[in-house]
CSV table of C-alpha atoms in Angstrom, one decimal:
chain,number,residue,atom,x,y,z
A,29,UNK,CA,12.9,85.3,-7.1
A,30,UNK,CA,12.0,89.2,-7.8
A,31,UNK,CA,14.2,91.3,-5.5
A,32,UNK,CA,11.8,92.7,-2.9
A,33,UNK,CA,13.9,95.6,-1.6
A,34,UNK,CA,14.2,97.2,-4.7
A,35,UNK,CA,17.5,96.5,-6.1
A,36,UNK,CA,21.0,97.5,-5.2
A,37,UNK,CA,22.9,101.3,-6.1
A,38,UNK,CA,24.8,99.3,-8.7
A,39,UNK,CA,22.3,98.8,-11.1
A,40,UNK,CA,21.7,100.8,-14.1
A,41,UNK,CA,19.0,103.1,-14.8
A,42,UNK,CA,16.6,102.3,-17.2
A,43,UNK,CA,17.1,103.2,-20.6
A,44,UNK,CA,15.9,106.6,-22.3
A,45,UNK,CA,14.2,107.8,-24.9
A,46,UNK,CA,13.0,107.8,-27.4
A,47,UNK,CA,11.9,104.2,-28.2
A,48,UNK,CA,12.8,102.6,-24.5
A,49,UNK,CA,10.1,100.1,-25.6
A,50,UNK,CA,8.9,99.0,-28.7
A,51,UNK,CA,6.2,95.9,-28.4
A,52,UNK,CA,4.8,96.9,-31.5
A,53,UNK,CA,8.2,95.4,-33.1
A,54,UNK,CA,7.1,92.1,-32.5
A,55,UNK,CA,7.6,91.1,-29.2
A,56,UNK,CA,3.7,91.4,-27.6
A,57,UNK,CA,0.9,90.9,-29.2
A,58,UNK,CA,-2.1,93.7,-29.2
A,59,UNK,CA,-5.3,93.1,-26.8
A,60,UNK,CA,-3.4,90.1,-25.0
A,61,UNK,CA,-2.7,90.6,-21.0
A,62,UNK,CA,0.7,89.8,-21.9
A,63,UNK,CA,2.4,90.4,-18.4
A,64,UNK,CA,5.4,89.6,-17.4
A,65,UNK,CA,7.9,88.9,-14.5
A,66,UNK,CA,8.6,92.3,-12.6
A,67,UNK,CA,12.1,92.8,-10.5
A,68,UNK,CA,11.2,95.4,-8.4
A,69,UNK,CA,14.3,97.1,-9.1
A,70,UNK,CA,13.1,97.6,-12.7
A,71,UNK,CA,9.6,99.1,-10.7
A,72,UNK,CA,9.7,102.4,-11.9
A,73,UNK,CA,11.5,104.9,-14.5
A,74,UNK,CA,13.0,107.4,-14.4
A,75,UNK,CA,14.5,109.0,-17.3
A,76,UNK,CA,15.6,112.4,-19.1
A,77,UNK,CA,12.2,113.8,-19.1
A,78,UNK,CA,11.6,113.3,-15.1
A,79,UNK,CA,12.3,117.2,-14.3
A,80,UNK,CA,9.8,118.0,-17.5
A,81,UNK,CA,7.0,114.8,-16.9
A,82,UNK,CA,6.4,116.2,-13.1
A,83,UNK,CA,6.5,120.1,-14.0
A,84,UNK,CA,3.7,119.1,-15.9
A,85,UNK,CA,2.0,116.7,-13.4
A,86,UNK,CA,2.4,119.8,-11.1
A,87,UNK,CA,0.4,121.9,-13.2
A,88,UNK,CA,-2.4,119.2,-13.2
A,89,UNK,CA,-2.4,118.4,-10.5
A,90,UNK,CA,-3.3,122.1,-9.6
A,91,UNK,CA,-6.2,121.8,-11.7
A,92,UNK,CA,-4.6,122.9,-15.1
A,93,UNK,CA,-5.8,120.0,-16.6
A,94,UNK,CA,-8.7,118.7,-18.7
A,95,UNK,CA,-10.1,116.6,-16.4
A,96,UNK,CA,-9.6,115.7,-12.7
A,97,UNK,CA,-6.4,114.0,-12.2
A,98,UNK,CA,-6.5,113.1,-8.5
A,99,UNK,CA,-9.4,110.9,-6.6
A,100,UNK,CA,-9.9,108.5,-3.7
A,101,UNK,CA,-12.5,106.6,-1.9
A,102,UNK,CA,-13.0,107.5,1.6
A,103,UNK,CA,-11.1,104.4,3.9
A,104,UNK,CA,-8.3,104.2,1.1
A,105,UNK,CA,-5.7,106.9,3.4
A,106,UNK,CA,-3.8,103.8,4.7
A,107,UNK,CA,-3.1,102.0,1.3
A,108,UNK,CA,-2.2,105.7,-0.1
A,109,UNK,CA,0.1,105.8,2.4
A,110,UNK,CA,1.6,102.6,1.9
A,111,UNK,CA,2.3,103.9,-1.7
A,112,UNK,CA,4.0,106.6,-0.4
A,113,UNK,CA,6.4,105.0,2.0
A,114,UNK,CA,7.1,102.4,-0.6
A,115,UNK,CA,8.4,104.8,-3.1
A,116,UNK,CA,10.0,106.7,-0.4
A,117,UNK,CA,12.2,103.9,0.3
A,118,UNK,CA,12.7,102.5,-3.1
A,119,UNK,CA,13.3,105.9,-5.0
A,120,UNK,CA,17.0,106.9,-3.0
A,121,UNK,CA,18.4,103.6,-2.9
A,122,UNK,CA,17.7,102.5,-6.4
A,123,UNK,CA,18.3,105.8,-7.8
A,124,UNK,CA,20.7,108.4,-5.6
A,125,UNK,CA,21.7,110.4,-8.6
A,126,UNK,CA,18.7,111.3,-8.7
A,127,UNK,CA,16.4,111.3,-5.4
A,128,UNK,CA,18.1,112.1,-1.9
A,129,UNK,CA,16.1,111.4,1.3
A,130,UNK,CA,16.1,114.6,3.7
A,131,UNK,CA,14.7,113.7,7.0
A,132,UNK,CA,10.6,113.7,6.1
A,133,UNK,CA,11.0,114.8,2.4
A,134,UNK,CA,12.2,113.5,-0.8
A,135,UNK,CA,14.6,115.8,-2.5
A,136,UNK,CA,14.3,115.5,-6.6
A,137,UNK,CA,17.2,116.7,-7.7
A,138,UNK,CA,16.9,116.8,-11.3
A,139,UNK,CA,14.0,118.6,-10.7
A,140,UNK,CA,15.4,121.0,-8.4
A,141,UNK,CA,12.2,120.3,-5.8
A,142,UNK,CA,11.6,118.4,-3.1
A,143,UNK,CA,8.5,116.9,-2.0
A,144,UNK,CA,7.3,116.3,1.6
A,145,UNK,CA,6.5,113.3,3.0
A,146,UNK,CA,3.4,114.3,5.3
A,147,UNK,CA,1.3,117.3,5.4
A,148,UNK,CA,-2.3,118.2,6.1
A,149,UNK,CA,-3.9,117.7,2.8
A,150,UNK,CA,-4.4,114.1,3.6
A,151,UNK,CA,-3.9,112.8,0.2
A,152,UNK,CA,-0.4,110.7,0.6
A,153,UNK,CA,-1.5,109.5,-3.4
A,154,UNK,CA,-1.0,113.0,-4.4
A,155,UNK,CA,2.3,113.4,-2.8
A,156,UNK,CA,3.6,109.8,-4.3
A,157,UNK,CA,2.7,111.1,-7.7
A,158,UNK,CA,4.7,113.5,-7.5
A,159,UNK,CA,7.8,111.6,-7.6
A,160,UNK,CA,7.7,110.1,-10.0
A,161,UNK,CA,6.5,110.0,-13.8
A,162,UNK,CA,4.5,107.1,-13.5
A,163,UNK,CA,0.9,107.2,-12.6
A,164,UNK,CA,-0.9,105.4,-10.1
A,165,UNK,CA,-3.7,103.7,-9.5
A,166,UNK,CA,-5.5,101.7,-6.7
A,167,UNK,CA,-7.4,98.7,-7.3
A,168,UNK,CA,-9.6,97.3,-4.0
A,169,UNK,CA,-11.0,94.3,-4.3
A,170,UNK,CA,-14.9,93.8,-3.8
A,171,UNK,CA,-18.0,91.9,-5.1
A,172,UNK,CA,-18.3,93.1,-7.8
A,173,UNK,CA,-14.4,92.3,-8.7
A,174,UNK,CA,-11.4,95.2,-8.6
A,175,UNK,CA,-12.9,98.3,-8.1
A,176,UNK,CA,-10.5,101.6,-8.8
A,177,UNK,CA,-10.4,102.9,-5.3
A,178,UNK,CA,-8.2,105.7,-6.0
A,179,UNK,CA,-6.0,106.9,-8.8
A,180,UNK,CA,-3.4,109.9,-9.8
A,181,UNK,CA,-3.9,109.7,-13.6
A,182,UNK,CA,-2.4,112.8,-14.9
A,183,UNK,CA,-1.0,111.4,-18.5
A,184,UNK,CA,-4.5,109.1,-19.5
A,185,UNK,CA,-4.4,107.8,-22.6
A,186,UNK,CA,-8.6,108.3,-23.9
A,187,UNK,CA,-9.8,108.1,-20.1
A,188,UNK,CA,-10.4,109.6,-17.1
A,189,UNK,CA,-10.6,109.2,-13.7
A,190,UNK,CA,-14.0,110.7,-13.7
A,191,UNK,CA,-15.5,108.0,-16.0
A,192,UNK,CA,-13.7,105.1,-14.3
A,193,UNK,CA,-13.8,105.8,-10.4
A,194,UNK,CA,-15.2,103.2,-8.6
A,195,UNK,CA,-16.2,101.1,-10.9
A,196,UNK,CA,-15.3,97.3,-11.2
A,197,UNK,CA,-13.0,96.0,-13.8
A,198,UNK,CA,-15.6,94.8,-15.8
A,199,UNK,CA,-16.8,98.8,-16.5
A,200,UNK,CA,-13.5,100.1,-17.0
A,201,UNK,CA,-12.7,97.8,-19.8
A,202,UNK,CA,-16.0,97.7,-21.5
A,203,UNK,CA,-15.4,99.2,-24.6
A,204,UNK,CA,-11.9,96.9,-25.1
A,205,UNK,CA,-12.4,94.6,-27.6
A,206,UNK,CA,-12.2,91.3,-26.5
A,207,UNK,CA,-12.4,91.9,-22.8
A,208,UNK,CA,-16.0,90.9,-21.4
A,209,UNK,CA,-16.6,88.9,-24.6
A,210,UNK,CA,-13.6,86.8,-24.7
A,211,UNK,CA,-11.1,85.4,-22.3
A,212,UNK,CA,-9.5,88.4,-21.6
A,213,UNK,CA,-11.5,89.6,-18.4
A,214,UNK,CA,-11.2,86.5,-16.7
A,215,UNK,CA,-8.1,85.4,-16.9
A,216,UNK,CA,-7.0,88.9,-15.5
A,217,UNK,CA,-9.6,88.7,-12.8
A,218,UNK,CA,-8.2,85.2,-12.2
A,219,UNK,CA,-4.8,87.3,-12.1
A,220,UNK,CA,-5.6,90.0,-9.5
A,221,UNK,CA,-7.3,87.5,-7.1
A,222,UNK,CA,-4.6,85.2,-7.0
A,223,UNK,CA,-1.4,87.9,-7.4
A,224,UNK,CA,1.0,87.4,-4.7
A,225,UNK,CA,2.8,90.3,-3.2
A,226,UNK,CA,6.2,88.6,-4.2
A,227,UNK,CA,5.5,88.2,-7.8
A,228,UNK,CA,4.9,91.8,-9.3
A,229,UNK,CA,3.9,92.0,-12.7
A,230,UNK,CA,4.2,94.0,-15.9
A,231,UNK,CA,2.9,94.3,-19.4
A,232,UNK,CA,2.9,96.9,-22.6
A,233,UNK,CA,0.4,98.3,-25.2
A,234,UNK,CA,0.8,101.1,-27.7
A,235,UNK,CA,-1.4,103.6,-29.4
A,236,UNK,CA,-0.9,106.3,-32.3
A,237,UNK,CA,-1.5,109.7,-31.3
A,238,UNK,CA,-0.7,113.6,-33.1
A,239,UNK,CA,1.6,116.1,-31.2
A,240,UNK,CA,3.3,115.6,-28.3
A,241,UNK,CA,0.6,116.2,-25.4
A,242,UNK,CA,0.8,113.1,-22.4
A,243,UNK,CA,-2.5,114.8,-21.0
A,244,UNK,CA,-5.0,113.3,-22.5
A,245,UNK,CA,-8.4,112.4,-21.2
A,246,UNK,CA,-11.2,112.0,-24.0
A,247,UNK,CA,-11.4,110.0,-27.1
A,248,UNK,CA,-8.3,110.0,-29.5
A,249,UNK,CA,-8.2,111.9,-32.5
A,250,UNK,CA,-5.8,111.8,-35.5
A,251,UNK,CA,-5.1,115.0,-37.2
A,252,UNK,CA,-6.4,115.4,-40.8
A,253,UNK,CA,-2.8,115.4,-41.6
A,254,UNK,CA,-1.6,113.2,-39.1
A,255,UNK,CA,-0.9,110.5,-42.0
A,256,UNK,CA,0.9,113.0,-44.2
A,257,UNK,CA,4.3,111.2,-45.3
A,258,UNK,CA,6.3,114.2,-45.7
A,259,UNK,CA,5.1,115.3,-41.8
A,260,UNK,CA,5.5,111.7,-40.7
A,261,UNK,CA,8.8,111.2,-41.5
A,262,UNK,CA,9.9,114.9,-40.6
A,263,UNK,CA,7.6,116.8,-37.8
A,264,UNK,CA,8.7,115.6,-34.8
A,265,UNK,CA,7.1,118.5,-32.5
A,266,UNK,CA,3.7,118.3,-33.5
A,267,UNK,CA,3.4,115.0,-36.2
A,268,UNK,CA,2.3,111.4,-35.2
A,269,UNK,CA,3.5,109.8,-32.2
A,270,UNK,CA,3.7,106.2,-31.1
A,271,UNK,CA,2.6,106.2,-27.3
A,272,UNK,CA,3.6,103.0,-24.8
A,273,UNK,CA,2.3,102.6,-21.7
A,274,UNK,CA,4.5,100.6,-19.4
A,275,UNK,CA,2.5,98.6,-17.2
A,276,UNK,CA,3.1,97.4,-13.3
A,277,UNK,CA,1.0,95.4,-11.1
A,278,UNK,CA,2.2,94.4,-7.4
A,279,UNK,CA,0.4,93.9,-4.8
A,280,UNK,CA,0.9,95.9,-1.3
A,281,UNK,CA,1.7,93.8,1.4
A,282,UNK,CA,0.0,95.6,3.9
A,283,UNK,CA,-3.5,96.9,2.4
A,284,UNK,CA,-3.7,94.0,0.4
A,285,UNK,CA,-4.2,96.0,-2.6
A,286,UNK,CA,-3.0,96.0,-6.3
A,287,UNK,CA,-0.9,99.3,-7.2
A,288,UNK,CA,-1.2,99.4,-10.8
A,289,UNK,CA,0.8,101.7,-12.2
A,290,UNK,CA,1.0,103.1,-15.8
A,291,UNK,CA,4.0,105.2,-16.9
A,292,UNK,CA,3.6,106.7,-20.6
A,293,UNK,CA,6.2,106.7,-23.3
A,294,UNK,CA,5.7,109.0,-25.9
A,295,UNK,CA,7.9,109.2,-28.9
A,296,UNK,CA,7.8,110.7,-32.4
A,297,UNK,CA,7.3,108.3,-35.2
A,298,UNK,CA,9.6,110.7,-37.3
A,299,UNK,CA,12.3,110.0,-34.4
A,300,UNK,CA,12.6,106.8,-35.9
A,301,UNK,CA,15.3,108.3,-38.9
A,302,UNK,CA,17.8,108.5,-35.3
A,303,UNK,CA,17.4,105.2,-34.4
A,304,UNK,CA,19.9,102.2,-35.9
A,305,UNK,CA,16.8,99.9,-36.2
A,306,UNK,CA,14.4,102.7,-37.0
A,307,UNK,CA,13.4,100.8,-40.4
A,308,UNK,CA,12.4,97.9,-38.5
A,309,UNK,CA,10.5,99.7,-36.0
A,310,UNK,CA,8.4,101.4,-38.4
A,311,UNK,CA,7.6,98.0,-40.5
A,312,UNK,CA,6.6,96.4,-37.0
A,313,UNK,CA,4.4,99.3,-36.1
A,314,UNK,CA,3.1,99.2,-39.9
A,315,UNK,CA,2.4,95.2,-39.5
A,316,UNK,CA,0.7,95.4,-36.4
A,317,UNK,CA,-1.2,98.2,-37.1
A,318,UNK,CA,-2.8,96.4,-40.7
A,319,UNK,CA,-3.2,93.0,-38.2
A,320,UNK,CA,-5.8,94.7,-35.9
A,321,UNK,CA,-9.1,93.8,-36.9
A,322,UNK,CA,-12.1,96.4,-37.6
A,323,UNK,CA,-13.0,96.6,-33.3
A,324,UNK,CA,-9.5,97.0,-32.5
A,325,UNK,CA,-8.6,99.4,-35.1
A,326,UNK,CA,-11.7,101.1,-33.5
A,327,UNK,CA,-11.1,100.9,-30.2
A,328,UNK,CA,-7.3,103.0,-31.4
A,329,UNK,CA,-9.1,105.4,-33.2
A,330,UNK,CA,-7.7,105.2,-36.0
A,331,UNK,CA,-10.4,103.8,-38.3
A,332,UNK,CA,-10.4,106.6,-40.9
A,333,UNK,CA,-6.7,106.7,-40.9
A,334,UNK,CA,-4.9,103.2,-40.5
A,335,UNK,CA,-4.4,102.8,-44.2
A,336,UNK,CA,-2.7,106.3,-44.4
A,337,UNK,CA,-0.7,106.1,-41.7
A,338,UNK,CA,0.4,102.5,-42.8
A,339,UNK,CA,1.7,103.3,-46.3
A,340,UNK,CA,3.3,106.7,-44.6
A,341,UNK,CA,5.1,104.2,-42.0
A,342,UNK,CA,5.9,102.2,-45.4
A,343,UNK,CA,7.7,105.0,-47.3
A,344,UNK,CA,9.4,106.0,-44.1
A,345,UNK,CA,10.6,102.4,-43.1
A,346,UNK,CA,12.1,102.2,-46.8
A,347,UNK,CA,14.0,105.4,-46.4
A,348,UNK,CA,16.1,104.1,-43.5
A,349,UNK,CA,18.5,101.9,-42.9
A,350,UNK,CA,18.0,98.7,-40.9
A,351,UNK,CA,14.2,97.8,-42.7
């Protein structure tokens, strides 16, 4: 049974970075749903970056960004809402190091901020998001199938809010390989109509980006020396870098609809010298990155460039220990 309160004071945090997930090592499998069994005390993470991750959510969410980071369908106040009182519960008891409630604001105190709890800009989505790194993203359900009814997407990975608003599950994942042509699309619309609100979810994918930018909302692009060995294995400000999205899916007991939520892990492939299996994580991300077959390799971008960046994860992997 998941714990529906959140979790108790005496758990610990989850881990940090870099590398606090590595499917690509062997344990999930790309363009498969994949999910999971969520304790809702494992719900969301915070880690080192939290002060940095939501300076930089601020600034988009301000309108520094891209592309627009913040939407929501008119009727869709209530389930925001929800959100919001949700996370305002769950964030001080599972994490009072680092959130303290003050009567109707949450104080951050990494962050040195605190964000209020109502206000009169009507968009309680905007205030969730910023608490926490994650982002978040309402899925209604109608005819058509889950429609994103609102979203606070300020660290996309190749997407935007703009192109995906409203638009049925179907649309949003209709240039993913496998999806609407395979079994992928139903089983997971077999998944959000049938999700209970006591069995959250979660799942992970990965993707290969350059330089260390979590904004991103168009098409991924490799650098021309993205691949380069010598930069692979030593740039770690502005060389390749292995992104995971952490995945959550729970359903809210009172609207009745999903809160997915995505929260980005982005780490330097070169930061794998520092790590004790660092050898091993680059020959996983080398195997599945060779296993993806032409649509998929499309679909990551990284047609021109997988067999670079595979034999530069192949010289790195057999300079460390652990491969």
């Amino acid at each position: 049974m998941n714990d529906l309160d959140g979790g108790g004071r005496d758990r610990p945090s989850p881990a940090g970075p870099p590398f606090s997930h590595t499917p690509y090592d062997g344990s999930a499998r790309p363009f498969s749903v994949g999910l999971q069994p969520l304790d809702l005390a494992d719900w969301i993470e915070p880690d080192a970056r939290l002060a940095e991750q939501l300076d930089e959510k601020e600034r988009l969410l301000a309108g520094g960004g891209e592309a627009p980071v913040l939407l929501a369908e008119d009727g869709t106040q209530d389930a925001q809402q929800e959100v919001l009182d949700l996370l305002a519960a769950h964030l001080p008891h599972r994490f009072p190091d680092l959130y303290r409630r003050e009567d109707e604001a949450i104080r951050i105190l990494p962050a040195g901020r605190t964000v209020a709890l109502s206000g009169s800009d009507d968009i309680p989505l905007g205030r969730a998001a910023r608490l926490v790194q994650e982002d978040l993203i309402l899925m209604r359900a109608s005819p058509q199938g889950y429609r994103l009814a609102a979203g606070a997407l300020c660290f996309p990975s190749s997407w935007s809010l703009t192109d995906k608003f409203a638009r049925p599950m179907t649309a949003i994942h209709e240039t993913v390989p496998g999806f609407n042509d395979g079994r992928m699309g139903p089983m997971v619309a077999r998944i959000f109509d049938n999700l209970p609100v006591d069995r959250p979810s979660w799942r992970l994918n990965w993707s290969l980006y350059t330089g260390p930018a979590l904004h991103r909302p168009f098409p991924k692009r490799i650098a021309a020396d993205g691949a380069d060995p010598h930069r692979l294995a030593r740039d770690e400000a502005g060389g390749l870098h292995v992104r995971v999205e952490r995945q959550t899916l729970r359903r809210l007991p009172k609207s009745g609809d999903i809160l997915f939520t995505i929260r980005i892990h982005h780490d330097p492939v070169a930061a794998f010298a520092r790590h004790p299996l660092g050898g091993q994580l680059a020959l996983g991300l080398r195997r599945q990155l060779l296993d993806l077959d032409t649509a998929q390799t499309a679909y990551k971008g990284l047609t021109a460039d997988r067999d670079a960046i595979a034999e530069a994860l192949a010289r790195l992997a057999a300079s460390l220990p652990g491969a």
